[in-house]
Amino acid sequence: MSRPDLSVTLAGMRWSNPLTTASGTMSGWENYGQLMPLDTFGALTVKSITLRPRPGNPPPRLSETSSGLLNAIGIPNPGLAGFLAQELPKVRSFGVPIIVSIAGHSLGEYVALAERLSGEPGVAALEINMSCPNVGKETMEFGQSPRGAARLVKTLRAVSRLPLIPKLTPNCTDVTEIARAVVAEGADAVSLINTVVGMSIDIQTGLPRTGNLTGGLSGPAVKPIALRMVWQVAEAVAVPVIGMGGIMTADDAIEFLMAGATAIALGTVNFVNPRAALEIRDGIAAFLAGRGLAGVSELTGMARRSWREQQLLHRAHT
Amino acid sequence: MIALGPGEILSNREAAPDYWWMRIDAPAIAAAAKPGQFVHVKCGPGDNPLLRRPMSIGRVDRAAGTFDILYKVVGTGTRLMTRMDPGYQVDILGPLGIGFSFPAGFRRAAVLGRGIGMAPLIFWSEEAVARGYEIHAFISGRTAAMCFGAEELAALGIRVYAGSDDGGGVGSDRLLSLFPEVCRAAGIQFALTCGSRRMSRLVVGLDQEGLLYGEISLEAQMACAMGACRGCTCEVHDAAQGDGPHYALVCQDGPVFPARKVVLA
């Protein structure tokens, strides 16, 4: 029997496997590249860029929690010009589709980023960061309401020919409403979840542990929340879903695929195991081979189908 | 050159209350390590504690392919490390970061350290002696037993001054006032420090004065330790970049920084 097909197609891109990086978890690249070829990932999603350079938040930016990590990084980045000059040529050289995450303080900033990047060779899609919890209210406003999110995507749809992938926040009342709103305005896919707002206090100093008061929680602690949201969003929209939130192993990744994700992203796990992508990609392939499945796309939504069947059976017997 | 993989623990012993020396067999790291660099250690097999812990590399035995870590038990990760027995395969990533210099134009150096900060200074001193540096060492700690490296460095012919908080040696306060006196008297050209904010301030002061060139090893909470997460920042002077604040990454731009670059809180 031939090897299982790990390739996935979404938002106008073809990835050799369903793995990408979670935005903001693999800046730099060089050190990771020494341990594992970066084209182990099916696509690379780069750290969010803003129009102008940002220094990021003052330290402390990190606080470990139980099975998790609170971060208050604050989107430090070289700005659009710095990204085009330094970062993009570097990531283009890895030979996989590049998804550029964009973040802005105003509609105008998002538009400027989208317009410039749309003309740029080597950019395969735009991930719209409208949900980072660490940069003040502006960025969050778009992502937390269906109307704000719809307005943002509608505006970008008009100026960009690139596939648009809004990144959804868990810090909202109903993520499916936001998902439906952005898809109605032309989003080609959605990615979720961004980090969950949380905090931690050092009782010796009596102060919050992160310099920005709160931080975004990631890691295994958020996985049940992320998985539930991926399931709900996959049920609510017809576009592909990129799922992430606490994926540490191939088993975790398969849960997200079965919940309805077409692809998954690895974030915090890269800090613990720089070779996680290799092990997870191979683990998914082994699972498919063990089940006699031809391709990874057969996993997408499998648990939802099984659940529906089971529900029907229960009803038939009552 | 960075390696990721298991290293066998050869010994793991408490040298003073809550301070432990661990020796690890890891030839790839031992061959590549430079004084001032660090390794990132996975303390347990599961997801809790989640993150690795950064540990400065202490003395290295290149021939044997081993290196030492000096760590203090401060939380769950380091407590787990104390339970690692000889034979245990610990998952380590390294060597990481930018280490101390060996400036070509200088001959007379001073190392100033406290507690676990002595580990990279011991490593540097051993290599510096082999390169012909004349070294004065200033070591402090809460007790005499916590003045790590005093014997090892004295055995290399290094002039050692030690002072502990409980009054041992010259006492830790006197040690700090002795440092600038000796630097002036002995014509120290290059000073390295690790492990104490007060010591860092002293070195920055003497560097700003123009008396010597200083380097400081900083520490920070780290997640990736490889420049990916942008979490381990310290504030630095960077006039070329315009108005501040400016941040550098301790894991990748450091942990060793020129004294004049560092903004001390």
XYZ file of C-alpha atoms in Angstrom:
583
model
C 0.000 0.000 0.000
C 1.403 3.414 -0.932
C 2.323 6.026 1.674
C -0.562 8.146 2.946
C -1.001 11.501 1.271
C -0.301 14.266 3.765
C -0.969 17.129 1.368
C -3.769 19.613 1.955
C -5.263 22.341 -0.181
C -6.716 25.455 1.381
C -7.124 29.142 0.608
C -5.476 28.805 -2.782
C -2.419 27.071 -1.364
C -1.158 23.531 -1.545
C 0.826 22.378 1.468
C 2.821 19.153 1.444
C 1.467 18.405 4.926
C -1.108 20.012 7.256
C 1.402 21.694 9.611
C 2.164 25.385 9.886
C 3.716 27.544 12.585
C 1.531 29.570 14.939
C 2.283 33.216 14.234
C 4.864 34.637 16.625
C 6.376 31.366 17.766
C 9.217 31.020 15.325
C 10.901 34.331 14.617
C 14.572 34.170 13.757
C 14.515 30.778 12.043
C 18.284 30.230 11.978
C 18.592 28.337 15.230
C 15.585 26.132 14.518
C 16.915 25.498 11.036
C 20.034 23.935 12.575
C 17.912 21.289 14.273
C 15.305 20.539 11.624
C 14.768 21.626 8.008
C 12.121 24.334 8.025
C 10.329 22.787 5.076
C 9.264 20.085 7.527
C 6.277 22.392 7.906
C 3.722 22.456 5.097
C 3.636 26.252 5.320
C 5.203 28.907 7.510
C 3.144 31.617 9.197
C 5.355 34.513 10.211
C 5.133 36.789 13.210
C 2.612 39.615 12.845
C 3.934 42.745 11.220
C 2.627 46.248 11.712
C 3.038 49.185 9.399
C 5.628 50.905 11.603
C 8.281 49.141 13.699
C 7.288 48.248 17.248
C 9.672 47.577 20.158
C 7.117 45.376 21.936
C 6.147 45.397 25.609
C 8.585 46.033 28.463
C 9.731 42.929 30.346
C 8.661 40.707 31.922
C 6.991 39.242 28.857
C 6.689 35.636 29.985
C 5.184 33.728 32.870
C 4.934 29.961 33.003
C 1.666 28.572 34.380
C 0.520 25.025 35.002
C 0.864 23.285 31.621
C 0.849 26.689 29.994
C 2.560 29.930 29.205
C 1.327 33.496 29.609
C 2.926 35.850 27.124
C 2.757 39.623 26.849
C 5.194 40.033 23.994
C 3.429 42.969 22.331
C 4.174 42.290 18.648
C 7.768 43.600 18.412
C 8.587 43.689 14.722
C 10.686 45.635 12.219
C 7.620 47.132 10.500
C 6.578 46.600 6.901
C 9.750 48.013 5.363
C 12.013 45.989 7.648
C 9.996 42.858 6.980
C 10.223 43.232 3.215
C 13.949 43.956 3.334
C 15.110 41.383 5.897
C 12.522 38.785 6.866
C 10.683 37.961 3.656
C 13.770 37.055 1.594
C 14.843 34.741 4.436
C 11.551 32.885 4.781
C 11.049 32.686 1.017
C 14.258 30.680 0.806
C 12.735 27.776 2.760
C 10.597 26.762 -0.205
C 7.173 26.458 1.401
C 4.107 28.730 1.203
C 4.521 31.813 3.376
C 1.550 33.244 5.246
C 2.116 36.785 6.475
C 0.243 37.849 9.594
C -0.764 41.510 9.600
C -1.868 43.640 12.546
C -2.942 47.259 12.708
C -4.207 49.921 15.055
C -6.650 51.204 12.471
C -8.414 50.079 9.333
C -6.027 52.260 7.350
C -2.978 50.429 8.667
C -4.398 47.026 7.752
C -5.215 48.345 4.269
C -1.703 49.711 3.754
C -0.187 46.374 4.767
C -2.546 44.337 2.590
C -2.053 46.535 -0.453
C 1.722 46.394 -0.280
C 1.916 42.682 0.433
C -0.557 41.797 -2.305
C 1.982 42.814 -4.893
C 4.831 40.926 -3.288
C 6.118 37.673 -4.771
C 6.488 34.894 -2.250
C 3.500 35.864 -0.082
C 0.923 33.099 -0.406
C -1.770 34.435 1.954
C -2.489 36.982 4.652
C -3.461 35.967 8.174
C -5.398 38.819 9.739
C -4.375 39.274 13.355
C -7.391 40.996 14.790
C -7.170 39.307 18.138
C -3.808 39.761 19.857
C -4.572 40.485 23.524
C -1.328 42.305 24.218
C -1.360 45.479 22.183
C -4.068 47.600 23.665
C -7.691 47.848 22.747
C -7.452 48.778 19.078
C -6.460 45.455 17.605
C -8.897 43.575 19.799
C -11.868 45.718 18.829
C -11.992 44.331 15.325
C -11.749 40.761 16.451
C -14.225 40.734 19.286
C -17.378 41.708 17.441
C -18.896 40.196 14.316
C -19.514 43.675 12.928
C -15.945 44.887 13.494
C -14.484 41.721 12.059
C -16.790 41.826 9.047
C -15.919 45.438 8.357
C -12.214 44.673 8.487
C -12.424 41.677 6.183
C -14.745 43.450 3.748
C -12.327 46.368 3.486
C -9.339 44.078 2.944
C -11.204 41.927 0.453
C -11.632 44.992 -1.729
C -7.901 45.817 -1.796
C -6.196 42.428 -1.717
C -6.149 39.633 -4.245
C -4.355 37.417 -1.724
C -6.253 34.747 0.224
C -7.426 36.176 3.547
C -7.350 34.112 6.742
C -8.789 35.945 9.766
C -7.386 34.662 13.054
C -10.185 34.313 15.572
C -9.960 35.151 19.254
C -11.339 32.949 22.016
C -11.916 36.102 24.080
C -15.408 36.756 22.771
C -18.961 35.736 23.437
C -19.577 33.546 20.398
C -16.728 32.676 18.074
C -19.111 31.124 15.523
C -20.818 34.494 14.972
C -17.472 36.095 14.179
C -16.525 33.182 11.949
C -19.768 33.445 9.968
C -19.392 37.207 9.684
C -15.870 37.059 8.193
C -16.704 34.231 5.834
C -19.728 36.187 4.568
C -17.314 38.990 3.636
C -15.044 36.710 1.674
C -12.533 35.134 4.060
C -10.900 32.167 2.339
C -10.231 30.266 5.561
C -10.164 30.984 9.296
C -7.517 30.189 11.894
C -8.136 29.726 15.611
C -7.496 30.110 18.431
C -5.326 33.024 19.416
C -4.256 33.102 23.061
C -6.717 33.240 25.973
C -6.422 36.333 28.186
C -5.144 35.427 31.632
C -2.908 36.623 34.437
C -0.645 35.521 37.246
C 0.424 37.293 40.452
C 3.756 36.936 42.261
C 2.793 36.887 45.931
C 6.308 37.843 47.050
C 6.250 41.134 45.175
C 2.462 41.446 45.222
C 2.539 42.324 41.518
C 1.266 40.717 38.307
C 3.980 38.626 36.704
C 3.711 40.111 33.223
C 4.658 43.718 32.516
C 1.384 44.385 30.718
C -0.871 43.255 33.609
C -2.471 40.435 31.612
C -1.059 38.019 29.063
C -2.201 35.500 26.506
C -2.330 31.892 27.678
C -1.130 29.137 25.360
C -0.002 25.550 25.681
C -1.719 22.331 26.762
C -3.884 24.213 29.276
C -5.924 25.822 26.462
C -6.326 22.756 24.273
C -9.861 21.790 25.390
C -11.057 25.348 24.755
C -9.379 25.534 21.355
C -10.664 22.133 20.299
C -14.223 22.973 21.242
C -14.062 26.213 19.272
C -12.586 24.489 16.205
C -15.458 21.999 16.313
C -18.054 24.761 16.587
C -16.524 26.919 13.864
C -16.063 23.989 11.479
C -19.748 23.298 11.927
C -20.700 26.910 11.305
C -18.687 27.711 8.144
C -17.802 25.972 4.926
C -14.271 27.336 4.492
C -11.201 25.455 5.725
C -10.234 25.852 9.364
C -6.635 26.017 10.615
C -6.778 24.782 14.209
C -4.310 25.503 16.988
C -4.069 25.747 20.751
C -1.957 23.445 22.872
C -1.027 20.892 20.227
C 1.984 19.008 21.616
C 1.781 15.605 19.905
C 0.511 13.891 16.783
C -2.471 12.650 18.805
C -3.366 16.254 19.683
C -3.086 17.265 16.028
C -5.346 14.394 14.984
C -7.966 15.495 17.515
C -8.070 18.922 15.849
C -8.291 17.410 12.376
C -11.095 15.105 13.476
C -12.879 18.088 15.018
C -12.981 19.725 11.605
C -9.627 21.365 10.962
C -8.076 21.047 7.508
C -4.686 22.070 8.878
C -3.112 22.725 12.254
C -0.517 25.086 13.685
C 2.214 24.422 16.221
C 3.184 27.175 18.625
C 4.235 26.712 22.230
C 5.388 23.161 21.593
C 8.266 24.550 19.499
C 9.734 26.055 22.688
C 9.694 22.701 24.431
C 10.678 20.481 21.521
C 12.270 22.244 18.545
C 11.767 19.083 16.484
C 8.065 18.733 17.286
C 6.975 19.346 13.681
C 9.010 16.378 12.477
C 7.591 14.047 15.105
C 4.029 15.268 14.649
C 4.123 15.054 10.859
C 5.494 11.515 11.022
C 3.017 10.591 13.755
C 0.071 11.676 11.601
C 1.429 9.631 8.704
C 1.803 6.578 10.960
C -1.781 6.972 12.203
C -3.113 7.127 8.656
C -1.098 4.084 7.622
C -2.278 2.161 10.668
C -5.896 2.910 9.826
C -5.476 2.190 6.138
C -6.494 5.760 5.260
C -5.296 7.181 1.952
C -4.872 10.791 2.973
C -4.937 13.263 5.814
C -7.998 15.028 4.411
C -10.040 11.959 5.375
C -9.425 12.879 9.009
C -10.948 16.345 8.659
C -14.303 16.330 10.403
C -14.205 12.589 11.080
C -15.259 12.988 14.724
C -18.138 15.223 13.760
C -19.441 12.639 11.307
C -19.064 9.858 13.866
C -20.837 11.950 16.472
C -23.758 12.622 14.124
C -24.078 8.891 13.355
C -23.990 8.045 17.012
C -26.652 10.660 17.776
C -28.882 9.264 15.027
C -28.502 5.746 16.400
C -29.443 6.925 19.886
C -32.540 8.614 18.551
C -33.507 5.540 16.534
C -33.519 3.480 19.711
C -35.598 5.835 21.834
C 26.294 24.842 16.227
C 23.367 23.787 18.438
C 22.594 20.248 19.577
C 19.361 18.800 20.935
C 19.380 15.450 22.615
C 19.987 13.341 25.689
C 23.018 13.763 27.925
C 23.841 11.244 30.605
C 24.098 12.548 34.144
C 27.387 11.489 35.696
C 26.902 13.158 39.056
C 24.405 15.449 40.764
C 25.416 16.679 44.233
C 24.266 19.341 46.676
C 27.309 21.538 47.310
C 25.629 23.944 49.736
C 21.993 24.124 50.906
C 19.887 24.367 47.709
C 22.945 24.717 45.449
C 23.762 21.710 43.284
C 26.549 20.773 40.871
C 25.528 18.469 38.035
C 27.994 16.877 35.600
C 26.623 15.824 32.223
C 28.161 13.646 29.525
C 27.339 15.482 26.279
C 30.298 15.491 23.883
C 28.673 17.663 21.192
C 27.895 20.429 23.685
C 31.212 20.056 25.513
C 33.100 20.431 22.240
C 31.235 23.538 21.066
C 30.564 25.415 24.302
C 32.093 28.824 24.917
C 32.313 30.453 28.367
C 29.171 32.477 29.021
C 26.904 30.279 26.932
C 24.058 28.263 28.402
C 21.977 25.145 27.880
C 18.184 24.757 28.015
C 17.190 21.811 30.176
C 13.961 19.803 30.159
C 13.277 19.145 33.834
C 10.535 16.573 33.565
C 8.953 14.204 31.063
C 5.451 15.725 30.887
C 3.814 19.086 30.263
C 4.245 20.380 33.805
C 6.536 22.188 34.272
C 6.053 23.052 30.604
C 9.160 24.990 29.713
C 12.846 24.141 29.783
C 15.096 25.910 32.261
C 18.165 27.879 31.045
C 21.388 27.009 32.883
C 24.812 28.578 32.427
C 27.541 26.175 31.376
C 30.132 25.802 34.100
C 33.510 24.217 33.610
C 33.904 21.995 30.570
C 36.158 18.987 30.136
C 36.711 18.919 26.390
C 38.726 15.699 26.457
C 36.128 13.793 28.471
C 33.185 15.356 26.627
C 31.474 16.573 29.814
C 30.311 19.871 31.261
C 29.054 21.059 34.647
C 25.965 23.006 35.635
C 25.633 24.877 38.930
C 21.970 25.409 39.804
C 19.942 26.745 42.718
C 16.638 25.156 43.714
C 14.093 27.950 43.269
C 10.970 26.206 41.968
C 9.379 23.137 40.460
C 11.832 22.713 37.605
C 15.002 22.938 39.658
C 13.484 20.771 42.373
C 12.899 18.065 39.761
C 16.514 18.387 38.684
C 17.678 17.431 42.177
C 15.984 14.057 41.705
C 17.914 13.207 38.550
C 20.285 10.381 39.419
C 23.526 9.386 37.694
C 22.596 7.424 34.584
C 19.507 9.558 33.873
C 19.338 10.843 30.286
C 18.480 14.515 30.562
C 17.115 16.275 27.463
C 19.304 19.303 26.730
C 19.486 21.954 24.050
C 22.639 23.953 23.529
C 25.089 25.569 23.613
C 23.131 28.785 23.267
C 23.798 32.489 23.319
C 26.773 34.810 23.093
C 29.498 34.243 25.678
C 32.254 36.317 27.234
C 35.033 37.761 25.089
C 38.750 37.144 25.144
C 39.788 40.620 23.992
C 43.106 40.477 22.183
C 44.463 43.774 23.459
C 43.956 43.080 27.154
C 46.007 40.992 29.595
C 44.741 41.926 33.067
C 41.209 40.808 33.879
C 38.908 40.549 36.887
C 35.943 38.239 37.361
C 33.262 39.305 39.828
C 30.543 36.817 40.703
C 28.034 35.598 43.246
C 26.265 32.292 43.748
C 25.436 30.416 40.567
C 26.849 33.357 38.601
C 30.275 31.912 39.308
C 29.759 28.931 37.006
C 30.392 30.679 33.665
C 33.156 32.756 35.279
C 34.964 29.597 36.377
C 34.691 28.299 32.793
C 36.010 31.598 31.379
C 38.847 31.785 33.892
C 40.145 28.315 33.052
C 40.306 29.168 29.367
C 41.660 32.655 30.048
C 44.548 31.344 32.147
C 45.472 29.027 29.270
C 45.534 32.096 27.017
C 47.882 33.950 29.323
C 45.507 36.374 31.073
C 46.390 37.619 34.562
C 43.207 37.265 36.579
C 41.850 38.559 39.883
C 38.685 36.829 41.098
C 36.095 38.357 43.447
C 33.586 35.870 44.775
C 30.676 36.384 47.125
C 27.794 34.312 48.470
C 25.508 34.015 51.503
C 28.007 31.701 53.233
C 31.599 30.645 52.608
C 30.366 27.387 51.092
C 28.409 29.456 48.561
C 31.514 31.275 47.351
C 31.812 28.845 44.463
C 35.038 28.510 42.556
C 37.307 29.945 45.245
C 39.414 26.783 45.503
C 39.366 25.921 41.800
C 40.509 29.369 40.739
C 43.152 29.633 43.437
C 44.544 26.305 42.218
C 45.028 27.897 38.787
C 47.206 30.587 40.294
C 44.472 33.201 40.208
C 44.421 35.810 42.975
C 41.102 35.121 44.764
C 39.186 37.449 47.073
C 36.139 35.878 48.738
C 33.571 37.395 51.066
C 30.281 36.009 52.343
C 27.248 37.716 53.851
C 27.820 35.992 57.190
C 31.222 37.656 57.505
C 33.370 34.857 56.078
C 36.499 35.851 54.153
C 36.564 39.635 53.822
C 32.762 39.806 54.142
C 30.576 40.467 51.101
C 30.236 44.235 51.602
C 34.017 44.665 51.875
C 34.409 42.494 48.792
C 32.332 44.955 46.801
C 34.395 47.964 47.936
C 37.632 46.037 47.409
C 36.772 45.348 43.775
C 37.168 48.910 42.415
C 40.220 49.483 44.641
C 42.006 46.456 43.236
C 40.906 47.233 39.681
C 42.570 50.641 39.946
C 45.675 49.414 41.772
C 46.256 46.398 39.535
C 45.408 48.173 36.290
C 42.568 45.802 35.437
C 41.578 46.258 31.799
C 38.662 43.846 31.435
C 36.024 42.902 34.020
C 33.381 40.201 33.729
C 30.458 39.781 36.082
C 27.542 37.449 36.623
C 25.062 36.815 39.395
C 24.391 40.089 41.186
C 22.743 43.380 40.390
C 25.079 45.267 42.713
C 28.079 43.740 40.980
C 26.654 44.685 37.587
C 26.292 48.283 38.726
C 29.924 48.340 39.874
C 31.184 47.102 36.524
C 28.969 49.498 34.569
C 30.270 52.351 36.717
C 33.937 51.514 36.144
C 33.307 51.028 32.421
C 31.534 54.378 32.147
C 34.418 55.978 33.986
C 36.739 54.671 31.296
C 38.792 52.612 33.722
C 38.111 49.267 32.054
C 35.963 47.398 29.528
C 33.216 45.399 31.201
C 30.918 42.553 30.239
C 27.804 41.480 32.130
C 25.938 38.195 31.895
C 22.224 38.742 32.350
C 19.440 36.323 33.060
C 15.774 36.357 32.073
C 12.744 34.101 32.040
C 12.903 32.153 28.819
C 10.521 30.121 26.738
C 12.320 29.118 23.521
C 15.876 30.333 24.322
C 16.526 30.434 20.557
C 15.301 33.857 19.477
C 11.885 32.660 18.337
C 9.417 33.895 20.944
C 10.853 37.356 21.710
C 10.087 36.823 25.384
C 13.415 37.241 27.187
C 14.080 40.908 26.610
C 16.352 43.246 28.506
C 16.541 46.967 27.957
C 19.650 48.227 26.177
C 21.101 51.511 24.964
C 20.911 51.809 21.196
C 21.471 55.389 20.081
C 21.669 54.347 16.437
C 18.022 53.280 16.541
C 16.695 56.641 17.717
C 14.395 57.147 20.697
C 13.931 54.211 23.033
C 13.088 52.008 24.681
C 15.232 49.440 22.938
C 15.146 45.782 23.755
C 17.601 42.984 23.119
C 17.046 39.259 23.585
C 19.021 37.774 26.456
C 19.039 34.348 24.774
C 20.338 35.457 21.394
C 21.939 38.904 21.736
C 23.311 37.828 25.136
C 23.355 36.552 27.804
C 26.655 38.411 27.817
C 26.433 42.101 26.964
C 29.020 44.890 26.964
C 28.477 46.827 30.203
C 27.904 50.112 28.398
C 25.010 48.612 26.469
C 22.971 47.474 29.442
C 20.220 49.572 31.018
C 20.065 48.461 34.646
C 16.701 48.809 36.385
